[in-house]
mmCIF file of C-alpha atoms in Angstrom:
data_model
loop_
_atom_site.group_PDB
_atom_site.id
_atom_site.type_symbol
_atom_site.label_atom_id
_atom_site.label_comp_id
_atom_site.label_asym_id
_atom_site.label_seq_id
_atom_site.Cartn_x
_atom_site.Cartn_y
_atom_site.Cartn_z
ATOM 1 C CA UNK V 1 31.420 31.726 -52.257
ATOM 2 C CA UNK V 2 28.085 31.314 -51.058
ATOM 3 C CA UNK V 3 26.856 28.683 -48.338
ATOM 4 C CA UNK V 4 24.263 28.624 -45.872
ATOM 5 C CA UNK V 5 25.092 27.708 -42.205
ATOM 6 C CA UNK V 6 23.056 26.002 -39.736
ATOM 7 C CA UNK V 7 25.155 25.948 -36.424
ATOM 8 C CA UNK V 8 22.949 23.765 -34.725
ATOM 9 C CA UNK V 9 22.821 19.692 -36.148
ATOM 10 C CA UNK V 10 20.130 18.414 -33.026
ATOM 11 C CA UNK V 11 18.134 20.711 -31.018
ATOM 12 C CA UNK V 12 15.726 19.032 -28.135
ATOM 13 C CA UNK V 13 13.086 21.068 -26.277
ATOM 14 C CA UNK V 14 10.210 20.710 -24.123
ATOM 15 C CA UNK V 15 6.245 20.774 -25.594
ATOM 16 C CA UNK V 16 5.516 24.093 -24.988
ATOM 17 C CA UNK V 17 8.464 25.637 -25.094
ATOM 18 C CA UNK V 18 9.984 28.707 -27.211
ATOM 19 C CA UNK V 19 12.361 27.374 -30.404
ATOM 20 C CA UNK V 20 14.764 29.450 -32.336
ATOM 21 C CA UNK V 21 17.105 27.467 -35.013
ATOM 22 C CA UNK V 22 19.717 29.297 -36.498
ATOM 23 C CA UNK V 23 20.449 29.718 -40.163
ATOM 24 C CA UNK V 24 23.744 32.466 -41.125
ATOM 25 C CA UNK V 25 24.232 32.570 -45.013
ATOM 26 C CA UNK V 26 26.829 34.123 -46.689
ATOM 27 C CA UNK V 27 25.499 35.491 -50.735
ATOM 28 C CA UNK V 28 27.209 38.770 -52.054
ATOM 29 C CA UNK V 29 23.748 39.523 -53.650
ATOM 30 C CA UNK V 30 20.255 40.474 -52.370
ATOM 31 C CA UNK V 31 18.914 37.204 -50.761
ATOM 32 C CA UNK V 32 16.099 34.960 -51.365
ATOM 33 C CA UNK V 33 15.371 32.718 -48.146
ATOM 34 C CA UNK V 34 13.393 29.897 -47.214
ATOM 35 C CA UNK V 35 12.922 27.635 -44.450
ATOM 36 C CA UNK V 36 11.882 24.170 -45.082
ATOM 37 C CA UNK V 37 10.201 21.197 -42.777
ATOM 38 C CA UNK V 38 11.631 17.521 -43.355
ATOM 39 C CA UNK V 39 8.865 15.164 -41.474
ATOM 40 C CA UNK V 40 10.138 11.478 -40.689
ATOM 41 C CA UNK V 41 9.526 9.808 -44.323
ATOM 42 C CA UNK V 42 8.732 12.880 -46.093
ATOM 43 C CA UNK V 43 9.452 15.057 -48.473
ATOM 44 C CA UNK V 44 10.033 19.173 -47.709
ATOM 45 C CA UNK V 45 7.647 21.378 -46.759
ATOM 46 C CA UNK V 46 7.990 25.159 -47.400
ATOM 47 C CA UNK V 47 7.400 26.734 -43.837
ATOM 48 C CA UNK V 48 8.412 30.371 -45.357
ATOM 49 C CA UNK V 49 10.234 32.677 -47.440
ATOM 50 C CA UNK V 50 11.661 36.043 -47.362
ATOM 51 C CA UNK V 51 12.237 38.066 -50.481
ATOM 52 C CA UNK V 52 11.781 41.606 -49.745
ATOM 53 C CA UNK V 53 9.555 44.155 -47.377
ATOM 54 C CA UNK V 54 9.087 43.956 -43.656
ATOM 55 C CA UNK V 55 12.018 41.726 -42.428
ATOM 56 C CA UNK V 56 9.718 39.454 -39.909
ATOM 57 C CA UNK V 57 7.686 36.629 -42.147
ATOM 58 C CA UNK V 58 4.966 34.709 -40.850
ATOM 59 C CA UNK V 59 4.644 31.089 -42.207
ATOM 60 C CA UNK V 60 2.622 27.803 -41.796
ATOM 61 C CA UNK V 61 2.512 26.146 -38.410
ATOM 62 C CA UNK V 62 2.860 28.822 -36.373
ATOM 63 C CA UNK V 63 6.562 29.780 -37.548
ATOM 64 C CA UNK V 64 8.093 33.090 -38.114
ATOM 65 C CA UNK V 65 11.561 33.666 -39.221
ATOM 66 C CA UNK V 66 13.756 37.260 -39.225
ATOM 67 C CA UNK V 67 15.803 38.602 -41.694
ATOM 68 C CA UNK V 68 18.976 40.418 -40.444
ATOM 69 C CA UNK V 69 20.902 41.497 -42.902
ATOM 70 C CA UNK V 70 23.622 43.110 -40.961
ATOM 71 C CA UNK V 71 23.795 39.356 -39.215
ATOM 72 C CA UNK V 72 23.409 37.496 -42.461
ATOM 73 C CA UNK V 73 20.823 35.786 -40.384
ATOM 74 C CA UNK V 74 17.392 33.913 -41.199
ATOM 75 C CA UNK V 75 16.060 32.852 -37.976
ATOM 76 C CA UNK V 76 13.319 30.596 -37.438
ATOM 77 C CA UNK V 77 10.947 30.755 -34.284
ATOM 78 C CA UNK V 78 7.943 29.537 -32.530
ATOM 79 C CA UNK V 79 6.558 30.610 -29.502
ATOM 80 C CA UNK V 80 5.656 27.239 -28.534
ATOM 81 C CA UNK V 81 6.433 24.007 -29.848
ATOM 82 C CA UNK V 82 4.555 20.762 -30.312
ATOM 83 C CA UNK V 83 5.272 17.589 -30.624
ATOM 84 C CA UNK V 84 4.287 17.069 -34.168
ATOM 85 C CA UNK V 85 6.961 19.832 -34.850
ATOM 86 C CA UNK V 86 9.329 17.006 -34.500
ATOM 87 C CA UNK V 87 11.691 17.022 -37.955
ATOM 88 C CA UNK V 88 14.066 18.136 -39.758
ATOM 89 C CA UNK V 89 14.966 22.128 -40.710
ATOM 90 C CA UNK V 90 16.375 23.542 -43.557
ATOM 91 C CA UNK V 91 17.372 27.154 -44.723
ATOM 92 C CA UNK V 92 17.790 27.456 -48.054
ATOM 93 C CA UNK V 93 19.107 30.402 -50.199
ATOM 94 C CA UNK V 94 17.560 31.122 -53.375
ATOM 95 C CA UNK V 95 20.258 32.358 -55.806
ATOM 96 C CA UNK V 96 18.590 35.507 -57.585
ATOM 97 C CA UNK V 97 17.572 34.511 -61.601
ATOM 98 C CA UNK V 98 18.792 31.167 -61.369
ATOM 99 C CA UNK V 99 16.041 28.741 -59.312
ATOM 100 C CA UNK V 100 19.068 27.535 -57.986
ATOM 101 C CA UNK V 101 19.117 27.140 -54.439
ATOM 102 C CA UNK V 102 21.774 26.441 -51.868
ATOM 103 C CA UNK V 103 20.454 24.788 -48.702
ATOM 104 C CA UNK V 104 22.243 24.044 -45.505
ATOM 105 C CA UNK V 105 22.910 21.065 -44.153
ATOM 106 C CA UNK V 106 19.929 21.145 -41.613
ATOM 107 C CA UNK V 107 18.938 20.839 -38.024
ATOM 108 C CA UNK V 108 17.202 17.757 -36.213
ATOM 109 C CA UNK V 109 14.943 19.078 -33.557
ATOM 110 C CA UNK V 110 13.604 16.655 -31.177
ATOM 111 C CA UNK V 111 10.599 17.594 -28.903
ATOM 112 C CA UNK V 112 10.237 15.957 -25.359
ATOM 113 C CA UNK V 113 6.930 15.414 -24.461
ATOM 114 C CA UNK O 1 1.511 25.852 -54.420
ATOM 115 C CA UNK O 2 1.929 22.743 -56.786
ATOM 116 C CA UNK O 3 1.014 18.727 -55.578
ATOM 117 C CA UNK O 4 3.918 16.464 -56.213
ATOM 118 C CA UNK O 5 3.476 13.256 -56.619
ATOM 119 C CA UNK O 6 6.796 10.647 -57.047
ATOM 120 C CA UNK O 7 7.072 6.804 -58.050
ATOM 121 C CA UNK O 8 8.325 4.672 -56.629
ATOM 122 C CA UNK O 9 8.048 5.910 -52.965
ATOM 123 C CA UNK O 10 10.976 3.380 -51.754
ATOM 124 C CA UNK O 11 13.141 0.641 -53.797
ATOM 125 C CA UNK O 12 15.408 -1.740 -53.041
ATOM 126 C CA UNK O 13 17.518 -2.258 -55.996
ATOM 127 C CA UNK O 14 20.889 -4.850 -56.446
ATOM 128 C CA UNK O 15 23.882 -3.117 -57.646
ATOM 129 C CA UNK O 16 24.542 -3.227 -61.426
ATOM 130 C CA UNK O 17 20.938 -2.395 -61.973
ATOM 131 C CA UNK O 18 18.998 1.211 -62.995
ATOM 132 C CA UNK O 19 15.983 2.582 -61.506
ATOM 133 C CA UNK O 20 13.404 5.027 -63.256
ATOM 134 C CA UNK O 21 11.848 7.582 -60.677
ATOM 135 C CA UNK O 22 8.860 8.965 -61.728
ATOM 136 C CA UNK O 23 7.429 12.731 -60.879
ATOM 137 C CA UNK O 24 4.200 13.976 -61.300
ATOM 138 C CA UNK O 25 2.931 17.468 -60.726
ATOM 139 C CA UNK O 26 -0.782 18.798 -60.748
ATOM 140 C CA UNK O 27 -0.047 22.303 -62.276
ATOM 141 C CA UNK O 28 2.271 22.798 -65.772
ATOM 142 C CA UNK O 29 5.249 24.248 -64.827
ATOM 143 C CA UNK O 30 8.260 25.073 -66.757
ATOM 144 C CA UNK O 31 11.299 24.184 -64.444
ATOM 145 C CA UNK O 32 11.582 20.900 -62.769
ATOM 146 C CA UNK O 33 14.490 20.072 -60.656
ATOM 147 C CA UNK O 34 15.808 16.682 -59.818
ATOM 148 C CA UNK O 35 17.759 16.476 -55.887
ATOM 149 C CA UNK O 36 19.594 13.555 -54.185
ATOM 150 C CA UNK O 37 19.333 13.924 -50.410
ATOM 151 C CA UNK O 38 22.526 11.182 -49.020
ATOM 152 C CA UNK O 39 21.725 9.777 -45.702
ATOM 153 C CA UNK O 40 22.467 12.175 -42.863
ATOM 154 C CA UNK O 41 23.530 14.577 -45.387
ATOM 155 C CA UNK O 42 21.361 17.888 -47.167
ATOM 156 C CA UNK O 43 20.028 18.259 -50.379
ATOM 157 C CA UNK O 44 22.168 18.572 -53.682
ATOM 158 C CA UNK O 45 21.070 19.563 -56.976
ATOM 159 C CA UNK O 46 21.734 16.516 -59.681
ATOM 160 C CA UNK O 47 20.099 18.768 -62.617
ATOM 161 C CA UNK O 48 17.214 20.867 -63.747
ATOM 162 C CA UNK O 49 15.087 19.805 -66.391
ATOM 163 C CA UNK O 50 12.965 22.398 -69.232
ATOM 164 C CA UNK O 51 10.026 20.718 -70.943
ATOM 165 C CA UNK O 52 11.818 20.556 -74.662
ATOM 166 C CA UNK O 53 15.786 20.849 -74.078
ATOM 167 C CA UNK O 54 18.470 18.936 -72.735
ATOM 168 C CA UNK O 55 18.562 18.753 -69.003
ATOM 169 C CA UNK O 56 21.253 20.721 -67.140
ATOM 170 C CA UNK O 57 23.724 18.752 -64.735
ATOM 171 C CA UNK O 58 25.382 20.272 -61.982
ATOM 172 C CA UNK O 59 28.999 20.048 -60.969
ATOM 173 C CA UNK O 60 29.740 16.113 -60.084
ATOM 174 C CA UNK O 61 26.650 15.125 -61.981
ATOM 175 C CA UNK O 62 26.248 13.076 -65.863
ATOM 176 C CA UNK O 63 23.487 12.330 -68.178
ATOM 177 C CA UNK O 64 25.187 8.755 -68.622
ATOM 178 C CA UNK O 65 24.459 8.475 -64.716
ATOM 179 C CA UNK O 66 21.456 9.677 -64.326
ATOM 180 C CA UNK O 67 19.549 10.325 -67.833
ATOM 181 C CA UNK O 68 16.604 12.719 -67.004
ATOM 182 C CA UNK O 69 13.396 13.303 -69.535
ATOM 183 C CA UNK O 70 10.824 15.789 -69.824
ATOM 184 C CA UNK O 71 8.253 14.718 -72.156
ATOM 185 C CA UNK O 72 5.600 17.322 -71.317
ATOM 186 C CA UNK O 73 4.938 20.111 -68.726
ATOM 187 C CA UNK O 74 3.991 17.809 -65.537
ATOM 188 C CA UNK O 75 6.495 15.087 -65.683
ATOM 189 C CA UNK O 76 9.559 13.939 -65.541
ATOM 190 C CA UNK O 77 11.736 11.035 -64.990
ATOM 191 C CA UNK O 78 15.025 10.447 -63.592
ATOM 192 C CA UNK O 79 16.919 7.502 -64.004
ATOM 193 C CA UNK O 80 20.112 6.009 -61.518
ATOM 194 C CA UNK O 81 21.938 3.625 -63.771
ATOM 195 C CA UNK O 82 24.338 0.846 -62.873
ATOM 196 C CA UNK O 83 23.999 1.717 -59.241
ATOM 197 C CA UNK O 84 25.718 0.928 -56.393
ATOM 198 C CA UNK O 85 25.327 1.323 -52.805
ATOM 199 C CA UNK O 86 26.719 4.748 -52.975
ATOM 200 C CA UNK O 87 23.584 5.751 -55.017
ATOM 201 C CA UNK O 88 21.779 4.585 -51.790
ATOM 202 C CA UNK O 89 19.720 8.140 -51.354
ATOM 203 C CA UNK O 90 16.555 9.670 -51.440
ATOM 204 C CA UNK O 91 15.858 11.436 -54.522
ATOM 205 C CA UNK O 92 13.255 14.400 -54.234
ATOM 206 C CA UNK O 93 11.976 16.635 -57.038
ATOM 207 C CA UNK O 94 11.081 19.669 -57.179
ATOM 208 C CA UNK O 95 9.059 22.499 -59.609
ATOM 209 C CA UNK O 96 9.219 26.176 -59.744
ATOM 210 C CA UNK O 97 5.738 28.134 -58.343
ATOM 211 C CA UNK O 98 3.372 27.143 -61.163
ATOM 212 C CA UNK O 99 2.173 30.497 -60.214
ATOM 213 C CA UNK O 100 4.814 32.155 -61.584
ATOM 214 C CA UNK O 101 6.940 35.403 -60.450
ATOM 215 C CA UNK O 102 10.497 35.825 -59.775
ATOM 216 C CA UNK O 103 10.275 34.708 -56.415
ATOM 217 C CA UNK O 104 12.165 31.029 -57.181
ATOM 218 C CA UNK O 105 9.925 29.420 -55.080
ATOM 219 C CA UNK O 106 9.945 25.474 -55.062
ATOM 220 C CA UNK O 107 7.901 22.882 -54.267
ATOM 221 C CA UNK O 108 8.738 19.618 -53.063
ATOM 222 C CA UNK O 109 7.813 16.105 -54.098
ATOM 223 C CA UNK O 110 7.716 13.445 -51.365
ATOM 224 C CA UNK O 111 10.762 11.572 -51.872
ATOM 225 C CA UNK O 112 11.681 8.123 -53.830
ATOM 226 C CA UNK O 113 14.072 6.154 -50.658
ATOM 227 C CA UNK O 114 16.580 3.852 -52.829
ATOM 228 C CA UNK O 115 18.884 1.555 -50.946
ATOM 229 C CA UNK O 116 20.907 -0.345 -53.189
ATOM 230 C CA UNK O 117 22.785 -3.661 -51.799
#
């Protein structure tokens, strides 16, 4: 069956400081991936997406995410975080010729000033 | 990208009683997707709506419950009907890239926050 997993539920790190959140998916098919930003009182934001090509993405914000497929992983990273990075992640995968998506159940990252 | 606008942005609603959400998008796109987003929890598709057909419910979803229209190619509504404070949610939609493609791209509205009491 296919589900995404995001180990992590809360994540806290300094300003400044490197991020990674984890996203593992499991999809029998070619994947479609996205990460997307939940701000306090907001809606989602589409950070990125991978659908085929050079396994690194660049998004918005300063994110990248990799593509591993012999990890079924979708990583997200930045370099250095800042405080307005504060919210909620999601990884979502995009079932292929449906729209259908199947997001995981997200990851609360709180930055300490 | 696509600009999604939703009404209302937050309700509080009594039990027994329906709500209409409304979403607007700037670009006419075929797919439209309706969410509910439970507190603490992730997003779950209710149904997708075509401009001119029925919309489809997922698994654990009815029209009765929440009756969905599509009267043109930038709007939609969604209705919860005789809620109760389990409906208490936020309700997000969502539209494929009005650019168009196969990459299933979506775009997200901003949210309607319902607490029913």
């Amino acid at each position: 069956a296919q589900s995404v997993t995001q180990p992590d539920i809360h994540i806290t790190v300094s300003e400044g400081a490197s991020l990674e959140l984890r996203c593992n998916y499991s999809y029998g098919a070619t994947p479609y991936l996205f990460w997307y930003v939940q701000s306090p009182g907001q809606g989602l934001q589409l950070l990125l997406k991978y659908f085929s090509g050079d396994t690194l993405v660049q998004g918005i914000k300063g994110f990248e995410a990799e593509f591993k497929r012999s990890q079924s992983s979708f990583n997200l990273r930045k370099p250095s975080v800042h405080w307005s990075d504060a919210a909620e992640y999601f990884c979502a995968v995009g079932l292929s010729g449906t729209y259908k998506y199947i997001f995981g159940t997200g990851t609360r990252l709180k930055v300490l000033a | 990208s696509a600009v999604i606008s939703q009404k209302p942005s937050r309700d509080i609603c009594q039990r027994g009683t329906s709500l209409t959400i409304q979403c607007q998008v700037d670009s006419q796109v075929t797919m439209m997707f309706w969410y509910r987003q439970q507190p603490g929890q992730s997003l779950t598709l209710i149904a997708t709506a075509n401009q001119g057909s029925e919309a489809t419910y997922e698994s654990g979803f009815v029209i009765d419950k929440f009756p969905i229209s599509r009267p043109n190619l930038t709007f939609s509504t969604l209705t919860v009907s005789n809620m109760s404070p389990e409906d208490s949610s936020i309700y997000l939609c969502s539209v494929e890239d009005p650019s168009g493609g196969p990459q299933e791209t979506q775009y997200f509205g901003p949210g309607t926050r319902l607490l029913v009491l």
